[in-house]
mmCIF file of N, CA and C in Angstrom:
data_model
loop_
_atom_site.group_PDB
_atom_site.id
_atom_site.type_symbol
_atom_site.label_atom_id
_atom_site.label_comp_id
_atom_site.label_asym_id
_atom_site.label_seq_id
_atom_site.Cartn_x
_atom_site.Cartn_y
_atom_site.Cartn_z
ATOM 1 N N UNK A 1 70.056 48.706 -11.377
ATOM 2 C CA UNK A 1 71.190 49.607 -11.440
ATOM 3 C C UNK A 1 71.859 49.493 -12.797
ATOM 4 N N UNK A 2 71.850 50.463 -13.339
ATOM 5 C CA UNK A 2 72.596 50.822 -14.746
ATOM 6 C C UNK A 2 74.181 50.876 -14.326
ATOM 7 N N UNK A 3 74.299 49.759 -14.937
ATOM 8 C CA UNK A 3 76.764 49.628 -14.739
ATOM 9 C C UNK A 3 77.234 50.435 -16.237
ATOM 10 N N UNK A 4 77.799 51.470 -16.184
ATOM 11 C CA UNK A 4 77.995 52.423 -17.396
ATOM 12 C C UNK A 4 79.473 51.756 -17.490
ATOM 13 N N UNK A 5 80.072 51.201 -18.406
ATOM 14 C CA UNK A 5 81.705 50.475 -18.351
ATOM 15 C C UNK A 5 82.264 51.679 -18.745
ATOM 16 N N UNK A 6 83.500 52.226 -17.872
ATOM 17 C CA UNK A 6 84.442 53.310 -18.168
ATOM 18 C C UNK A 6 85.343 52.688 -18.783
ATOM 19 N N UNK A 7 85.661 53.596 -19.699
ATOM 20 C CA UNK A 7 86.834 53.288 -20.987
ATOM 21 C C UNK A 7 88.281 53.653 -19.879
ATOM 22 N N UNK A 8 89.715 52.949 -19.807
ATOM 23 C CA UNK A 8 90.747 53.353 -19.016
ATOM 24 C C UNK A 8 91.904 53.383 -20.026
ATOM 25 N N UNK A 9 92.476 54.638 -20.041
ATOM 26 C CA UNK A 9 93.367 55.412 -20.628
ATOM 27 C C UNK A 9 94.318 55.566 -19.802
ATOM 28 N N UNK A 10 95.818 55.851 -20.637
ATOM 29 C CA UNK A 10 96.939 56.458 -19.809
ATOM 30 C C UNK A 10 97.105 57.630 -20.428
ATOM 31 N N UNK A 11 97.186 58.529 -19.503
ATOM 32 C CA UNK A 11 97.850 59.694 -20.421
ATOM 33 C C UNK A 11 99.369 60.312 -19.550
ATOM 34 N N UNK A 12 99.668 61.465 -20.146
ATOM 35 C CA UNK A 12 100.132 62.371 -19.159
ATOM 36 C C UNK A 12 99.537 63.881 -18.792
ATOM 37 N N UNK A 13 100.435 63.840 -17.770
ATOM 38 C CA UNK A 13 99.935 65.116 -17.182
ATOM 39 C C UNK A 13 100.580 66.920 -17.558
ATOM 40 N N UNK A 14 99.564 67.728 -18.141
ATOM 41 C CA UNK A 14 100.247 68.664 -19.156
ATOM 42 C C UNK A 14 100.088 69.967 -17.926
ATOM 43 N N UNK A 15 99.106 69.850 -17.475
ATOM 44 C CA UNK A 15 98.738 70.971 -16.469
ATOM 45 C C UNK A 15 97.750 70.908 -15.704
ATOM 46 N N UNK A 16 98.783 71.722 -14.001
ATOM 47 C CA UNK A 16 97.712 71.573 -12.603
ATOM 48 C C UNK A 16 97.149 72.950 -13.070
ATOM 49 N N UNK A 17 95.894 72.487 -12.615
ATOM 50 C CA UNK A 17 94.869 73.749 -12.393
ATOM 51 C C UNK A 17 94.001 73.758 -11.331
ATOM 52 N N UNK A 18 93.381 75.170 -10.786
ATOM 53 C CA UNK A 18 92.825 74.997 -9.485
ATOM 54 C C UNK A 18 91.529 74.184 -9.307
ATOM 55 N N UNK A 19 91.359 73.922 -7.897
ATOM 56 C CA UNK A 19 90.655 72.745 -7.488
ATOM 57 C C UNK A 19 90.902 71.487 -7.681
ATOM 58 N N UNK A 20 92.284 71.357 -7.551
ATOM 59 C CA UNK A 20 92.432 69.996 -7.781
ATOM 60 C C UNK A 20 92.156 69.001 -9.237
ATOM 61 N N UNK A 21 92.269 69.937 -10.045
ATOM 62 C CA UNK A 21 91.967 69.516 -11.153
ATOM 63 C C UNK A 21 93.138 69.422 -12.332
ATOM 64 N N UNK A 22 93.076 68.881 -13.761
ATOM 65 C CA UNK A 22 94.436 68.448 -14.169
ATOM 66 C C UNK A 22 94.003 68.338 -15.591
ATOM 67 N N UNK A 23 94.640 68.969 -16.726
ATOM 68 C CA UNK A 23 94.653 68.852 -18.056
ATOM 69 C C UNK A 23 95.289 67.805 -18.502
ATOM 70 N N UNK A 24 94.903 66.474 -18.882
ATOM 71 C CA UNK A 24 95.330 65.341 -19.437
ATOM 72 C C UNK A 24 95.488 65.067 -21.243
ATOM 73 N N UNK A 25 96.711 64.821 -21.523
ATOM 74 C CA UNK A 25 96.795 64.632 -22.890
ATOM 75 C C UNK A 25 96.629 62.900 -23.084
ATOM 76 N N UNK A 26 96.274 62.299 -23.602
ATOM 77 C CA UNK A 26 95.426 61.156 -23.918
ATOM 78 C C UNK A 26 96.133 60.906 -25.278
ATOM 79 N N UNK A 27 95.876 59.554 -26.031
ATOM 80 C CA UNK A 27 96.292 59.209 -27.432
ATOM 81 C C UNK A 27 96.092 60.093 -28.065
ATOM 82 N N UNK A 28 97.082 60.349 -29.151
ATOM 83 C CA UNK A 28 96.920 61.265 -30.528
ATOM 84 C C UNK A 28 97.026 62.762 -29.696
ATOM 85 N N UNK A 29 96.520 64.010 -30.065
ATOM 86 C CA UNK A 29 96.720 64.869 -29.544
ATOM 87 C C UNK A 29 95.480 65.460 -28.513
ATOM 88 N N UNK A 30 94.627 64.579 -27.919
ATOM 89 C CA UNK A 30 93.644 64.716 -27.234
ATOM 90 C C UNK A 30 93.789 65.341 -25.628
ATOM 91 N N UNK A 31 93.221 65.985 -25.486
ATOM 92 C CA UNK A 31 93.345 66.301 -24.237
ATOM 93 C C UNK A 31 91.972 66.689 -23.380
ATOM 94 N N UNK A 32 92.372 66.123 -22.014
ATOM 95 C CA UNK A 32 90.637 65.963 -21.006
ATOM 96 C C UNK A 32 90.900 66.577 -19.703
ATOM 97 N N UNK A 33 90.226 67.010 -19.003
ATOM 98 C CA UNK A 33 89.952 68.080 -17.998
ATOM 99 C C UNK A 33 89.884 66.812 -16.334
ATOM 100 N N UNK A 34 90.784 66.379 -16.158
ATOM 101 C CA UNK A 34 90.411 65.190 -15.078
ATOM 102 C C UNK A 34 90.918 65.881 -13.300
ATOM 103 N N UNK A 35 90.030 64.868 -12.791
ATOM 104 C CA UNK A 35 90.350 64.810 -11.187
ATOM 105 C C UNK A 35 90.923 63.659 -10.649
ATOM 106 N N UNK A 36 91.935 63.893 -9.478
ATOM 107 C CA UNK A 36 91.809 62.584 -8.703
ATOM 108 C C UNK A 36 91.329 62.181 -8.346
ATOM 109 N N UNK A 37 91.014 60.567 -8.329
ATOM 110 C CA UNK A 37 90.081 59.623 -7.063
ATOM 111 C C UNK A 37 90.191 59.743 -5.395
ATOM 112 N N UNK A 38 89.315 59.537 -4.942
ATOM 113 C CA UNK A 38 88.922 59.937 -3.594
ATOM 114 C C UNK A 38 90.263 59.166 -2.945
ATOM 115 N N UNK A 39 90.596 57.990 -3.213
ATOM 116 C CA UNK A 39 91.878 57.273 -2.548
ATOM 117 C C UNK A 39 92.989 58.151 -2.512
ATOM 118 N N UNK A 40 93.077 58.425 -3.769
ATOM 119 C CA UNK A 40 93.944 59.439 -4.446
ATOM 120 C C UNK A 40 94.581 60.596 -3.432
ATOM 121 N N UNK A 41 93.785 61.104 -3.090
ATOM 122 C CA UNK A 41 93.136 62.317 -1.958
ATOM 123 C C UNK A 41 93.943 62.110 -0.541
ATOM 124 N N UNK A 42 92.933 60.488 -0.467
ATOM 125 C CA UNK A 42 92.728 60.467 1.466
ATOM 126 C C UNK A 42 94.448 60.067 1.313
ATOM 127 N N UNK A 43 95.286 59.413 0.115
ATOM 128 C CA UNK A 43 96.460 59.181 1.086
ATOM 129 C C UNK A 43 97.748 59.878 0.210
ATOM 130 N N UNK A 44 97.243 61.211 0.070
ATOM 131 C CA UNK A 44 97.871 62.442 -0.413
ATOM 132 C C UNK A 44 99.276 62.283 -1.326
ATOM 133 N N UNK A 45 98.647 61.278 -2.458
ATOM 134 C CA UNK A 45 99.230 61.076 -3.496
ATOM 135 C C UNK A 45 99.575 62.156 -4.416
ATOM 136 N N UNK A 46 100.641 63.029 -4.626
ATOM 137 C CA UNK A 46 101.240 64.031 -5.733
ATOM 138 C C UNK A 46 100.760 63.746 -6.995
ATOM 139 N N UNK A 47 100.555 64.529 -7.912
ATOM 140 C CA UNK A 47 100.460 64.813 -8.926
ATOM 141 C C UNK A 47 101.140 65.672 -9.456
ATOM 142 N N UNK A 48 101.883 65.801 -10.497
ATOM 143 C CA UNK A 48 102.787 66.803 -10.990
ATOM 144 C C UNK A 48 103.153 67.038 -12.558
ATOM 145 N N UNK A 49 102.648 67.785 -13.138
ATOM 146 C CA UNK A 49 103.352 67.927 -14.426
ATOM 147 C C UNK A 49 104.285 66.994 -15.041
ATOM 148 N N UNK A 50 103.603 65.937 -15.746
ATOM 149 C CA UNK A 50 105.023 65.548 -17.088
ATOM 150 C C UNK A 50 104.744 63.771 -16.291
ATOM 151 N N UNK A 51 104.160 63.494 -15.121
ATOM 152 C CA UNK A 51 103.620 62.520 -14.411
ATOM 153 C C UNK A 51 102.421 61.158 -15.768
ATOM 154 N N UNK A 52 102.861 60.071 -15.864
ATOM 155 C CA UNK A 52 102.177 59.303 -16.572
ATOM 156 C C UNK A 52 101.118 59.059 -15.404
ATOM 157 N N UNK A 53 100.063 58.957 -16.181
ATOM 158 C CA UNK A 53 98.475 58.192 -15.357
ATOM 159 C C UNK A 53 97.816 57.683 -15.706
ATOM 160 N N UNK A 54 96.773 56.814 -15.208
ATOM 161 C CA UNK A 54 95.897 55.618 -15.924
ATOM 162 C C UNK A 54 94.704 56.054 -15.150
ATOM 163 N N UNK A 55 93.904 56.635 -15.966
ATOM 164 C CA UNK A 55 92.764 57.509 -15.721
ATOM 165 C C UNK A 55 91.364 56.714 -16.331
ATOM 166 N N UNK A 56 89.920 56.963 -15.749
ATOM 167 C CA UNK A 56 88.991 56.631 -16.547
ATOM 168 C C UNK A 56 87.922 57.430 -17.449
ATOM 169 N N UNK A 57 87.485 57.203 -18.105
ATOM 170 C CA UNK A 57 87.239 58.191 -19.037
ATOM 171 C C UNK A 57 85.843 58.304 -18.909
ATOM 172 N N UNK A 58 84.917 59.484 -18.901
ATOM 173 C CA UNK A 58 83.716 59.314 -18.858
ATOM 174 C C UNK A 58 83.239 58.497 -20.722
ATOM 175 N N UNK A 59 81.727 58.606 -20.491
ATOM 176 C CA UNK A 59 81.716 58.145 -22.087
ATOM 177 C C UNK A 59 81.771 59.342 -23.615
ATOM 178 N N UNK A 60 81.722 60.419 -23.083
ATOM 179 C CA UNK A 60 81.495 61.889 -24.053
ATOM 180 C C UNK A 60 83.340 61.986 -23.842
ATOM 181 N N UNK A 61 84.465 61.118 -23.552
ATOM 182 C CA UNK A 61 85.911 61.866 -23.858
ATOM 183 C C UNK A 61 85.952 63.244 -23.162
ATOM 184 N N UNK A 62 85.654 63.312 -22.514
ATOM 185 C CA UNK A 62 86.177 64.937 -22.519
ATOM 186 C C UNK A 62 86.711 65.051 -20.675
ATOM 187 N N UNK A 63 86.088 64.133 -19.998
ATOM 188 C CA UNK A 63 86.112 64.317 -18.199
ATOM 189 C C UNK A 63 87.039 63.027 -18.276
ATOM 190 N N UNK A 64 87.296 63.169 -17.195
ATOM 191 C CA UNK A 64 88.100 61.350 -16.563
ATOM 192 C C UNK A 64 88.472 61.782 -14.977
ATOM 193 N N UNK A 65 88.624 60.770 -14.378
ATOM 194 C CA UNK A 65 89.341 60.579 -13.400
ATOM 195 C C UNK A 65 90.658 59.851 -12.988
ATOM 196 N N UNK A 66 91.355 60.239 -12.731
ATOM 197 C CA UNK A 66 92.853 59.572 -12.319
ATOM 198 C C UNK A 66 92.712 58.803 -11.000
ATOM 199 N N UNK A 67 92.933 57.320 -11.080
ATOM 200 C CA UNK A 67 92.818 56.197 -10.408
ATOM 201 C C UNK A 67 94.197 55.294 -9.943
ATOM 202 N N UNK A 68 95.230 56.158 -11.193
ATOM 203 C CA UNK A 68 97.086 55.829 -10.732
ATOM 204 C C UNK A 68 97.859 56.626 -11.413
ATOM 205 N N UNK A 69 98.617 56.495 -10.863
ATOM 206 C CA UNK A 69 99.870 57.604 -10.725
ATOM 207 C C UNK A 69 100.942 56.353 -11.332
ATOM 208 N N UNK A 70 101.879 56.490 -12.253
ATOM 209 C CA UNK A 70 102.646 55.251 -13.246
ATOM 210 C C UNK A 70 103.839 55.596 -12.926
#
């Protein structure tokens, strides 16, 4: 089994978009296209505009997933 180490970032949250999905601004002026984690989900944790998060990053920067809500 290949263990790929995810890079973990905080960003904030700039904009909800549909499917559950979320425009994340990241260090410097970067911004990534992320989802919540399945936990995230099952115990119907909010997400909201202007919200700090500690997300993981795929390795190409551009995807992540949100793993906390700050």
């Amino acid at each position: 089994m290949i263990d790929k180490k995810k890079e973990t970032v905080e960003g904030i949250i700039i904009e909800a978009l549909p499917s559950a999905t979320f425009k994340v601004r990241i260090a410097g002026s970067e911004e990534v296209l992320a989802y919540p984690a399945g936990k995230m989900r099952m115990h119907f944790i909010k997400i909201l505009p202007g919200d700090r998060v500690l997300m993981e990053l795929s390795p190409d920067r551009r995807r992540g997933r949100i793993i906390r809500r700050l």
